[in-house]
Coordinates of C-alpha atoms and ligand atoms in Angstrom, one line a residue:
M69 CA -16.4 5.7 -7.1
L70 CA -15.4 6.2 -10.8
N71 CA -12.8 3.7 -12.1
L72 CA -11.8 4.3 -15.6
V73 CA -9.6 2.3 -17.9
L74 CA -8.2 4.5 -20.6
F75 CA -7.3 2.2 -23.4
G76 CA -5.5 2.5 -26.7
P77 CA -2.2 1.8 -28.5
P78 CA 0.9 3.9 -27.7
G79 CA 0.4 7.4 -29.1
A80 CA -3.4 7.3 -29.0
G81 CA -3.5 10.3 -26.6
K82 CA -4.0 8.5 -23.3
G83 CA -1.6 10.7 -21.5
T84 CA -3.2 14.0 -22.8
Q85 CA -6.7 12.9 -22.1
S86 CA -5.7 11.5 -18.7
E87 CA -4.6 15.0 -17.6
K88 CA -7.9 16.5 -18.5
L89 CA -10.0 13.6 -17.0
I90 CA -7.9 13.8 -13.7
A91 CA -8.8 17.5 -13.4
A92 CA -12.4 17.1 -14.3
Y93 CA -13.2 14.1 -12.0
Q94 CA -10.4 14.3 -9.2
L95 CA -9.1 10.9 -10.0
V96 CA -5.8 9.4 -9.0
H97 CA -3.7 8.6 -12.2
L98 CA -2.1 5.2 -12.3
S99 CA 0.1 4.9 -15.4
T100 CA 2.2 1.7 -15.3
G101 CA 4.5 3.2 -17.9
D102 CA 5.2 6.3 -15.6
L103 CA 5.6 4.0 -12.6
L104 CA 8.1 1.8 -14.5
R105 CA 10.0 4.9 -15.8
S106 CA 10.3 6.3 -12.2
Q107 CA 11.8 2.9 -11.0
I108 CA 14.3 3.2 -13.9
A109 CA 15.2 6.7 -12.9
A110 CA 15.6 5.5 -9.3
G111 CA 18.0 2.7 -10.5
T112 CA 16.1 0.0 -8.6
E113 CA 16.5 -3.7 -9.4
L114 CA 12.9 -3.7 -10.8
G115 CA 13.7 -0.8 -13.0
I116 CA 16.9 -2.3 -14.4
R117 CA 14.9 -5.5 -15.4
A118 CA 12.0 -3.6 -16.8
K119 CA 14.2 -1.3 -18.9
A120 CA 15.7 -4.2 -20.8
L121 CA 12.2 -5.2 -22.0
M122 CA 10.9 -1.6 -22.5
D123 CA 14.0 -0.9 -24.7
Q124 CA 12.8 -3.7 -26.9
G125 CA 9.2 -2.5 -27.0
M126 CA 8.2 -5.7 -25.2
L127 CA 5.7 -5.9 -22.2
V128 CA 7.1 -6.4 -18.7
P129 CA 5.9 -9.5 -16.8
D130 CA 2.3 -9.3 -15.5
E131 CA 3.3 -9.9 -11.9
V132 CA 5.5 -6.8 -11.9
V133 CA 2.8 -4.3 -13.0
I134 CA 0.1 -6.1 -11.0
G135 CA 2.2 -5.6 -7.8
M136 CA 2.7 -2.0 -8.7
I137 CA -1.0 -1.4 -9.1
E138 CA -1.8 -3.3 -6.0
S139 CA 0.4 -1.1 -3.8
K140 CA -1.0 2.0 -5.4
L141 CA -4.6 0.9 -4.6
Q142 CA -3.6 0.3 -1.0
E143 CA -1.8 3.7 -0.7
N144 CA -4.9 5.6 -2.1
Q145 CA -7.8 4.2 -0.2
T146 CA -9.6 7.4 0.1
A147 CA -9.4 8.3 -3.6
A148 CA -12.6 9.4 -5.4
G149 CA -11.5 6.9 -8.1
F150 CA -8.8 5.9 -10.5
I151 CA -7.7 6.2 -14.1
F152 CA -5.8 3.3 -15.3
D153 CA -3.5 4.4 -18.1
G154 CA -1.6 1.7 -20.0
F155 CA -3.0 -0.9 -17.6
P156 CA -4.3 -3.6 -17.9
R157 CA -2.4 -4.7 -21.1
T158 CA -3.1 -8.4 -20.9
I159 CA -6.1 -10.6 -20.0
A160 CA -4.2 -11.7 -16.8
Q161 CA -3.8 -8.1 -15.8
A162 CA -7.5 -7.3 -16.4
E163 CA -8.5 -10.4 -14.3
A164 CA -6.2 -9.4 -11.5
L165 CA -7.5 -5.9 -11.5
D166 CA -11.1 -7.0 -11.2
S167 CA -10.1 -9.1 -8.2
L168 CA -8.1 -6.3 -6.6
L169 CA -11.0 -3.9 -7.0
S170 CA -13.5 -6.3 -5.6
Q171 CA -11.5 -6.5 -2.4
Y172 CA -12.3 -2.8 -2.0
N173 CA -16.0 -3.4 -2.9
T174 CA -15.6 -1.5 -6.1
Q175 CA -15.2 -2.3 -9.9
I176 CA -14.3 -0.9 -13.2
T177 CA -16.9 1.7 -14.3
V178 CA -16.0 1.8 -18.0
M179 CA -13.2 1.1 -20.4
V180 CA -12.8 4.1 -23.0
A181 CA -10.7 3.0 -26.0
L182 CA -9.1 5.6 -28.1
V183 CA -9.0 4.4 -31.7
V184 CA -6.2 5.6 -33.9
D185 CA -4.7 4.0 -37.0
E186 CA -1.1 2.7 -37.1
E187 CA 0.2 5.4 -39.5
E188 CA -1.1 8.2 -37.4
L189 CA 0.3 6.5 -34.3
T190 CA 3.9 6.2 -35.8
N191 CA 3.8 9.8 -36.8
R192 CA 2.7 11.0 -33.4
L193 CA 5.3 9.0 -31.6
L194 CA 8.2 10.0 -33.7
L195 CA 7.1 13.6 -33.1
R196 CA 6.7 13.0 -29.4
G197 CA 10.2 11.4 -29.5
Q198 CA 11.8 14.7 -30.5
T199 CA 10.9 16.2 -27.2
S200 CA 9.9 13.5 -24.6
G201 CA 13.3 12.0 -24.2
R202 CA 11.7 8.6 -24.2
P203 CA 14.2 6.3 -26.2
D204 CA 11.2 3.9 -27.2
D205 CA 9.6 6.9 -29.1
Q206 CA 12.7 7.7 -31.2
N207 CA 13.0 4.6 -33.5
E208 CA 10.4 3.7 -36.0
E209 CA 11.2 -0.1 -35.8
L210 CA 10.7 0.0 -32.0
I211 CA 7.4 1.9 -32.4
R212 CA 6.1 -0.7 -34.8
R213 CA 7.1 -3.5 -32.3
R214 CA 5.2 -1.8 -29.6
V215 CA 2.1 -1.5 -31.8
K216 CA 2.5 -5.2 -32.7
E217 CA 2.8 -6.1 -29.0
Y218 CA -0.4 -4.0 -28.4
N219 CA -2.3 -5.8 -31.4
E220 CA -1.3 -9.3 -30.2
K221 CA -1.3 -9.1 -26.4
T222 CA -3.4 -6.0 -25.5
M223 CA -6.3 -5.8 -28.0
P224 CA -7.9 -8.9 -26.5
V225 CA -8.4 -7.0 -23.2
A226 CA -11.0 -4.9 -25.1
G227 CA -13.0 -8.0 -25.7
Y228 CA -12.7 -8.8 -22.0
Y229 CA -14.5 -5.5 -21.2
E230 CA -17.0 -5.9 -24.0
M231 CA -18.2 -9.1 -22.4
Q232 CA -18.9 -7.2 -19.3
G233 CA -20.8 -4.4 -21.4
K234 CA -18.1 -1.9 -20.4
Y235 CA -16.1 -1.3 -23.7
K236 CA -16.7 2.1 -25.3
P237 CA -14.6 3.0 -28.4
V238 CA -14.0 6.7 -29.1
N239 CA -12.3 8.1 -32.3
G240 CA -8.9 9.3 -31.2
I241 CA -8.2 11.5 -34.2
G242 CA -9.6 15.0 -34.0
E243 CA -9.6 18.1 -31.6
I244 CA -8.4 17.2 -28.1
E245 CA -11.3 19.1 -26.6
Q246 CA -13.8 17.3 -28.7
I247 CA -12.4 13.9 -27.9
F248 CA -12.4 14.9 -24.2
E249 CA -16.1 15.7 -24.4
T250 CA -17.0 12.5 -26.1
I251 CA -15.0 10.5 -23.3
C252 CA -17.0 12.5 -20.6
Q253 CA -20.3 11.5 -22.3
K254 CA -19.2 7.8 -22.3
I255 CA -18.3 8.1 -18.6
E256 CA -21.6 9.6 -17.7
E257 CA -23.5 7.1 -19.6
A258 CA -21.7 4.3 -17.9
E259 CA -22.2 5.8 -14.4
A260 CA -25.9 6.0 -15.2
T261 CA -26.1 2.4 -16.4
L262 CA -24.2 1.1 -13.2
G263 CA -26.4 3.4 -11.0
E264 CA -29.5 1.6 -12.5
K265 CA -28.1 -1.9 -11.8
Ligands
AMP374 P1 3.7 3.3 -21.9 O1 4.3 4.5 -21.1 O2 2.3 3.0 -21.4 O3 3.7 3.4 -23.4 O4 4.6 2.1 -21.6 C1 6.1 2.1 -21.9 C2 6.5 0.5 -21.8 O5 6.4 0.1 -20.4 C3 5.7 -0.5 -22.6 O6 6.2 -0.5 -23.9 C4 6.0 -1.7 -21.8 O7 7.2 -2.2 -22.1 C5 6.1 -1.2 -20.3 N1 4.6 -1.3 -19.7 C6 3.8 -0.3 -19.3 N2 2.7 -0.7 -18.8 C7 2.7 -2.0 -18.9 C8 1.8 -3.1 -18.6 N3 0.6 -2.8 -18.0 N4 2.2 -4.4 -18.8 C9 3.4 -4.7 -19.4 N5 4.3 -3.8 -19.7 C10 4.0 -2.4 -19.5

């Protein structure tokens, strides 16, 4: 089973690379941002509460996203593997994910981190905001707050996987295809390492 955490700040290219990885490895895509946006669209209680935080560029509570991931893992027990996109974003989420996966006798294979500097991120997000319809991509101050949340709360998650020997940084600036090939290389190396264990 291939369980990939695709890591990186907002605008690093996680969505774009996810699409290519899903097609290449037949993975189930679990994006907590997408799951939250569909709750908002459906007008659920959870969606209403999450929206208030998302509109301020802040993270929603751990138990909310962990609960969503837990039910998706349960619904997809025959999957070839998962791509976790935008999750885990805190150490508590990373710990919960490890414990959920161990219940299914599996584990994270590798965390691939897309590395992009803040100026490039802001430019990409403002550009995406012109077409995505996402309110959190249309305001520079809000974008900077999301990047700040990422630096403060989410960056430590990289260290969590580094301690497990699973953290693989990849330069997220360049040709989409080239970046994709580098990610595939990292995945294959990680699978080989786990296979040897
Ligand atoms: P994204 O689509 O991944 O950029 O997420 C959009 C927004 O949803 C974030 O700015 C957060 O407010 C919220 N969100 C998504 N995933 C998580 C998560 N794993 N933990 C907490 N908040 C999240």
